[in-house]
Amino acid sequence: MSRMAKDIIVPFIPGDGVGPEIMDASRNAIDAAIRKASSDEVSLVWTELVAGEAAQKKVGQWLPEETLQSIREHGVALKGPLTTPVGSGIRSLNVAIRQALDLYANVRPVRYFSGVPSPVREPHKMNMVIFRENTEDVYKGIEWKRGSAEAEAILKVIRSLGANVREDSGVGIKPMSEHASKRLARSAIRYALRKGLPSVTFVHKGNIMKFTEGAFRDWGYELARTEFAEETVTEAEMLSGQDSSGKVIVKDRIADNMFQQILTRPEEYSVLATPNLNGDYLSDACAAQVGGLGLAPGANLGDSVAVFEAVHGTAPKYAGMDVANPSSLMLSGAMMLEHLGLDSAASVLVNAIEGTLAAGVMTQDFTRLGTGLKPVGTRQFAQEIIRRIG
Ligand code: NAP
């Protein structure tokens, strides 16, 4: 007896610049992977939404409420990169989407794909998943210009509390709450448990900023102790002889040391949980070690909504030229498939990307790095992946 095919509605935003090209390539590869893995029992029904320049042209708004509403309703979206509008009052569309949908965990897995040129000797040792807090710290965007009435008012308060700050200062405030820090740590630990990963490391600058970054670390440990007592052990407990078998090791590193560690001892780290700014720097530095942003996927997760997107931007100089690397968005698509419970389709897609790169089929961003290989265009790269999926 034939079973009914299951349709899953997936909203997508093609995005600006190279967005539409890499989105087409990615959707085709994702569909092929689902067909292969589920023998047509599941299919995605893609629903196009507008945001960014396309939305500005079509409906005169950068981020229409209908777009946000559709993502809320379906709980998921695949998003191409969006141009940051200049002078529109929106600081960044990407940040606006994350905040409007309360997508509090920015998840960026970084691993090596064989054959890809890398600036380090042993790129395969890098296999980390960065959970970056997505709503607070510098993302709150609380800052005032030097000389503004707001900056002067804040400086007055700060001085009245005993701090000595120069009068010609601009002022920024980075709030970090127990609530947001703990929910981020919770999602990182849950992820490590679900995936059977060995450790979660809180990365912070708590030696200098004790009540924000230091508190982030302390709240992380507290959460591990109160909510995951049976499943986790701290590094200190492990070093003092406590049995750690089958448990996730919880540890912390000061951010500057962590930047050394990703180069000198990458194999000792698995899941990293970070405040917003540390995670921004760290995820690009990690991505650089395995070949750059072209291979860096990302997910923005909330409690009921998830938006998957490439880490890179619109690369406007390559728009319409069929040269952009679609791997980052494709790998974000693989994360989305896992999120939808389509794990085998995700594996089929990742394996095909792996095979294609290992065979030396690459876009110009990789071939130009001394490989001696001839580049393929965006479309041909996608076709090669689909051919491998079979
Ligand atoms: P970008 O778009 O990421 O591009 C910077 C450089 O990265 C490109 O010139 C190119 O390097 C390389 N690159 C990025 N994506 C590539 C791809 N798929 N294939 C091949 N090479 C790729 O950063 P940007 O120029 O700073 O930003 C442009 C716009 O994108 C801005 O409006 C920015 O606000 C926006 N943006 C959006 C997002 C997002 O939607 N999540 C993220 C970041 C930036 P080479 O020149 O060396 O070849």
PDB file of C-alpha atoms in Angstrom, residues 108-267:
ATOM      1  CA  ARG A 108      27.342  28.033  13.773  1.00  0.00           C
ATOM      2  CA  PRO A 109      28.911  24.608  13.197  1.00  0.00           C
ATOM      3  CA  VAL A 110      32.458  24.707  11.844  1.00  0.00           C
ATOM      4  CA  ARG A 111      34.115  21.598  10.428  1.00  0.00           C
ATOM      5  CA  TYR A 112      36.635  20.776   7.737  1.00  0.00           C
ATOM      6  CA  PHE A 113      35.738  19.440   4.294  1.00  0.00           C
ATOM      7  CA  SER A 114      38.504  17.411   2.706  1.00  0.00           C
ATOM      8  CA  GLY A 115      40.177  19.037  -0.298  1.00  0.00           C
ATOM      9  CA  VAL A 116      39.319  22.621   0.635  1.00  0.00           C
ATOM     10  CA  PRO A 117      42.409  24.867   0.841  1.00  0.00           C
ATOM     11  CA  SER A 118      43.058  25.997   4.415  1.00  0.00           C
ATOM     12  CA  PRO A 119      45.625  28.346   5.979  1.00  0.00           C
ATOM     13  CA  VAL A 120      46.460  25.866   8.781  1.00  0.00           C
ATOM     14  CA  ARG A 121      48.369  22.571   8.754  1.00  0.00           C
ATOM     15  CA  GLU A 122      45.732  20.351  10.356  1.00  0.00           C
ATOM     16  CA  PRO A 123      42.337  21.839   9.502  1.00  0.00           C
ATOM     17  CA  HIS A 124      40.552  18.498  10.110  1.00  0.00           C
ATOM     18  CA  LYS A 125      41.089  18.978  13.867  1.00  0.00           C
ATOM     19  CA  MET A 126      38.521  21.784  13.884  1.00  0.00           C
ATOM     20  CA  ASN A 127      35.024  20.448  14.588  1.00  0.00           C
ATOM     21  CA  MET A 128      33.149  22.909  16.773  1.00  0.00           C
ATOM     22  CA  VAL A 129      29.608  24.185  17.095  1.00  0.00           C
ATOM     23  CA  ILE A 130      29.347  27.744  18.347  1.00  0.00           C
ATOM     24  CA  PHE A 131      26.214  28.755  20.278  1.00  0.00           C
ATOM     25  CA  ARG A 132      26.295  32.537  20.271  1.00  0.00           C
ATOM     26  CA  GLU A 133      23.805  34.542  22.339  1.00  0.00           C
ATOM     27  CA  ASN A 134      21.768  36.457  19.810  1.00  0.00           C
ATOM     28  CA  THR A 135      19.726  39.085  21.672  1.00  0.00           C
ATOM     29  CA  GLU A 136      21.901  40.919  24.214  1.00  0.00           C
ATOM     30  CA  ASP A 137      25.398  42.281  24.741  1.00  0.00           C
ATOM     31  CA  VAL A 138      26.288  44.550  21.793  1.00  0.00           C
ATOM     32  CA  TYR A 139      23.222  43.318  19.839  1.00  0.00           C
ATOM     33  CA  LYS A 140      21.028  45.332  22.182  1.00  0.00           C
ATOM     34  CA  GLY A 141      22.450  48.290  20.285  1.00  0.00           C
ATOM     35  CA  ILE A 142      22.419  50.601  23.287  1.00  0.00           C
ATOM     36  CA  GLU A 143      24.840  53.380  22.477  1.00  0.00           C
ATOM     37  CA  TRP A 144      24.883  57.144  22.282  1.00  0.00           C
ATOM     38  CA  LYS A 145      26.965  59.539  20.244  1.00  0.00           C
ATOM     39  CA  ARG A 146      29.600  61.708  21.896  1.00  0.00           C
ATOM     40  CA  GLY A 147      28.092  65.048  22.908  1.00  0.00           C
ATOM     41  CA  SER A 148      24.435  63.927  22.568  1.00  0.00           C
ATOM     42  CA  ALA A 149      22.007  64.779  25.357  1.00  0.00           C
ATOM     43  CA  GLU A 150      21.641  61.043  26.087  1.00  0.00           C
ATOM     44  CA  ALA A 151      25.405  60.486  26.311  1.00  0.00           C
ATOM     45  CA  GLU A 152      25.752  63.453  28.646  1.00  0.00           C
ATOM     46  CA  ALA A 153      22.885  62.257  30.837  1.00  0.00           C
ATOM     47  CA  ILE A 154      24.384  58.772  31.101  1.00  0.00           C
ATOM     48  CA  LEU A 155      27.858  60.145  31.778  1.00  0.00           C
ATOM     49  CA  LYS A 156      26.415  62.221  34.598  1.00  0.00           C
ATOM     50  CA  VAL A 157      24.892  59.116  36.176  1.00  0.00           C
ATOM     51  CA  ILE A 158      28.107  57.148  35.694  1.00  0.00           C
ATOM     52  CA  ARG A 159      30.169  59.898  37.319  1.00  0.00           C
ATOM     53  CA  SER A 160      27.726  60.119  40.210  1.00  0.00           C
ATOM     54  CA  LEU A 161      28.451  56.403  40.785  1.00  0.00           C
ATOM     55  CA  GLY A 162      32.134  57.186  41.148  1.00  0.00           C
ATOM     56  CA  ALA A 163      33.495  56.268  37.690  1.00  0.00           C
ATOM     57  CA  ASN A 164      35.850  58.615  35.912  1.00  0.00           C
ATOM     58  CA  VAL A 165      34.904  58.871  32.213  1.00  0.00           C
ATOM     59  CA  ARG A 166      36.185  61.471  29.735  1.00  0.00           C
ATOM     60  CA  GLU A 167      33.614  64.062  28.701  1.00  0.00           C
ATOM     61  CA  ASP A 168      34.255  63.540  24.997  1.00  0.00           C
ATOM     62  CA  SER A 169      33.221  59.882  25.164  1.00  0.00           C
ATOM     63  CA  GLY A 170      30.598  58.078  23.132  1.00  0.00           C
ATOM     64  CA  VAL A 171      28.798  55.609  25.397  1.00  0.00           C
ATOM     65  CA  GLY A 172      27.704  52.038  24.811  1.00  0.00           C
ATOM     66  CA  ILE A 173      26.095  49.632  27.248  1.00  0.00           C
ATOM     67  CA  LYS A 174      26.229  45.848  26.990  1.00  0.00           C
ATOM     68  CA  PRO A 175      23.555  44.262  29.145  1.00  0.00           C
ATOM     69  CA  MET A 176      23.736  40.514  29.812  1.00  0.00           C
ATOM     70  CA  SER A 177      20.909  38.909  31.779  1.00  0.00           C
ATOM     71  CA  GLU A 178      20.630  35.699  33.760  1.00  0.00           C
ATOM     72  CA  HIS A 179      17.568  34.729  31.703  1.00  0.00           C
ATOM     73  CA  ALA A 180      19.220  35.095  28.285  1.00  0.00           C
ATOM     74  CA  SER A 181      22.555  33.613  29.390  1.00  0.00           C
ATOM     75  CA  LYS A 182      20.896  30.568  30.920  1.00  0.00           C
ATOM     76  CA  ARG A 183      18.604  29.823  27.981  1.00  0.00           C
ATOM     77  CA  LEU A 184      21.629  29.977  25.671  1.00  0.00           C
ATOM     78  CA  ALA A 185      23.626  27.652  27.938  1.00  0.00           C
ATOM     79  CA  ARG A 186      20.596  25.330  28.151  1.00  0.00           C
ATOM     80  CA  SER A 187      20.332  25.031  24.365  1.00  0.00           C
ATOM     81  CA  ALA A 188      24.096  24.412  24.043  1.00  0.00           C
ATOM     82  CA  ILE A 189      24.075  21.647  26.695  1.00  0.00           C
ATOM     83  CA  ARG A 190      20.936  20.060  25.236  1.00  0.00           C
ATOM     84  CA  TYR A 191      22.581  20.049  21.812  1.00  0.00           C
ATOM     85  CA  ALA A 192      25.738  18.393  23.168  1.00  0.00           C
ATOM     86  CA  LEU A 193      23.625  15.744  24.901  1.00  0.00           C
ATOM     87  CA  ARG A 194      21.468  15.094  21.838  1.00  0.00           C
ATOM     88  CA  LYS A 195      24.487  14.757  19.568  1.00  0.00           C
ATOM     89  CA  GLY A 196      26.626  12.820  22.050  1.00  0.00           C
ATOM     90  CA  LEU A 197      29.323  15.511  22.030  1.00  0.00           C
ATOM     91  CA  PRO A 198      32.029  15.539  24.705  1.00  0.00           C
ATOM     92  CA  SER A 199      32.050  19.096  26.076  1.00  0.00           C
ATOM     93  CA  VAL A 200      30.501  22.540  26.336  1.00  0.00           C
ATOM     94  CA  THR A 201      32.880  25.472  26.876  1.00  0.00           C
ATOM     95  CA  PHE A 202      31.673  28.867  28.089  1.00  0.00           C
ATOM     96  CA  VAL A 203      33.820  31.555  26.424  1.00  0.00           C
ATOM     97  CA  HIS A 204      33.888  34.902  28.221  1.00  0.00           C
ATOM     98  CA  LYS A 205      35.996  37.872  29.257  1.00  0.00           C
ATOM     99  CA  GLY A 206      35.002  37.553  32.904  1.00  0.00           C
ATOM    100  CA  ASN A 207      38.454  38.433  34.212  1.00  0.00           C
ATOM    101  CA  ILE A 208      37.766  42.046  33.141  1.00  0.00           C
ATOM    102  CA  MET A 209      33.954  42.341  32.988  1.00  0.00           C
ATOM    103  CA  LYS A 210      32.903  40.425  36.065  1.00  0.00           C
ATOM    104  CA  PHE A 211      29.193  41.245  36.196  1.00  0.00           C
ATOM    105  CA  THR A 212      28.411  40.679  32.512  1.00  0.00           C
ATOM    106  CA  GLU A 213      30.922  38.246  30.985  1.00  0.00           C
ATOM    107  CA  GLY A 214      31.873  36.732  34.350  1.00  0.00           C
ATOM    108  CA  ALA A 215      28.216  36.347  35.244  1.00  0.00           C
ATOM    109  CA  PHE A 216      27.606  34.654  31.864  1.00  0.00           C
ATOM    110  CA  ARG A 217      30.135  31.993  32.887  1.00  0.00           C
ATOM    111  CA  ASP A 218      28.719  31.647  36.430  1.00  0.00           C
ATOM    112  CA  TRP A 219      25.122  31.364  35.179  1.00  0.00           C
ATOM    113  CA  GLY A 220      26.256  28.695  32.706  1.00  0.00           C
ATOM    114  CA  TYR A 221      27.813  26.578  35.471  1.00  0.00           C
ATOM    115  CA  GLU A 222      24.797  27.163  37.703  1.00  0.00           C
ATOM    116  CA  LEU A 223      22.435  26.001  34.986  1.00  0.00           C
ATOM    117  CA  ALA A 224      24.525  22.876  34.324  1.00  0.00           C
ATOM    118  CA  ARG A 225      24.473  22.116  38.062  1.00  0.00           C
ATOM    119  CA  THR A 226      20.750  22.698  38.597  1.00  0.00           C
ATOM    120  CA  GLU A 227      19.245  21.356  35.353  1.00  0.00           C
ATOM    121  CA  PHE A 228      21.791  18.814  34.099  1.00  0.00           C
ATOM    122  CA  ALA A 229      23.393  17.505  37.306  1.00  0.00           C
ATOM    123  CA  GLU A 230      23.196  13.864  36.189  1.00  0.00           C
ATOM    124  CA  GLU A 231      24.368  14.466  32.639  1.00  0.00           C
ATOM    125  CA  THR A 232      27.269  16.913  33.126  1.00  0.00           C
ATOM    126  CA  VAL A 233      30.514  17.156  35.083  1.00  0.00           C
ATOM    127  CA  THR A 234      32.705  20.242  35.358  1.00  0.00           C
ATOM    128  CA  GLU A 235      36.289  20.145  34.155  1.00  0.00           C
ATOM    129  CA  ALA A 236      37.439  20.927  37.714  1.00  0.00           C
ATOM    130  CA  GLU A 237      35.457  17.942  39.092  1.00  0.00           C
ATOM    131  CA  MET A 238      36.886  15.720  36.396  1.00  0.00           C
ATOM    132  CA  LEU A 239      40.448  16.842  37.145  1.00  0.00           C
ATOM    133  CA  SER A 240      39.887  16.081  40.828  1.00  0.00           C
ATOM    134  CA  GLY A 241      39.055  12.487  39.903  1.00  0.00           C
ATOM    135  CA  GLN A 242      35.271  12.462  39.480  1.00  0.00           C
ATOM    136  CA  ASP A 243      33.994   9.928  36.944  1.00  0.00           C
ATOM    137  CA  SER A 244      33.138  11.687  33.679  1.00  0.00           C
ATOM    138  CA  SER A 245      32.209   8.685  31.561  1.00  0.00           C
ATOM    139  CA  GLY A 246      29.105   9.268  29.462  1.00  0.00           C
ATOM    140  CA  LYS A 247      28.825  12.851  30.705  1.00  0.00           C
ATOM    141  CA  VAL A 248      29.233  16.189  28.974  1.00  0.00           C
ATOM    142  CA  ILE A 249      32.233  18.048  30.405  1.00  0.00           C
ATOM    143  CA  VAL A 250      31.421  21.682  31.198  1.00  0.00           C
ATOM    144  CA  LYS A 251      34.370  24.087  31.170  1.00  0.00           C
ATOM    145  CA  ASP A 252      35.179  27.728  30.507  1.00  0.00           C
ATOM    146  CA  ARG A 253      37.895  29.704  28.777  1.00  0.00           C
ATOM    147  CA  ILE A 254      38.722  33.395  28.718  1.00  0.00           C
ATOM    148  CA  ALA A 255      38.072  34.691  25.194  1.00  0.00           C
ATOM    149  CA  ASP A 256      41.650  35.695  24.331  1.00  0.00           C
ATOM    150  CA  ASN A 257      42.948  32.297  25.412  1.00  0.00           C
ATOM    151  CA  MET A 258      40.187  30.653  23.369  1.00  0.00           C
ATOM    152  CA  PHE A 259      41.485  32.344  20.222  1.00  0.00           C
ATOM    153  CA  GLN A 260      44.847  30.655  20.891  1.00  0.00           C
ATOM    154  CA  GLN A 261      43.225  27.336  21.673  1.00  0.00           C
ATOM    155  CA  ILE A 262      41.337  27.128  18.372  1.00  0.00           C
ATOM    156  CA  LEU A 263      44.743  27.165  16.667  1.00  0.00           C
ATOM    157  CA  THR A 264      46.840  25.188  19.132  1.00  0.00           C
ATOM    158  CA  ARG A 265      44.399  22.591  20.570  1.00  0.00           C
ATOM    159  CA  PRO A 266      41.231  22.604  18.442  1.00  0.00           C
ATOM    160  CA  GLU A 267      40.596  18.910  19.062  1.00  0.00           C
TER     161      GLU A 267
END
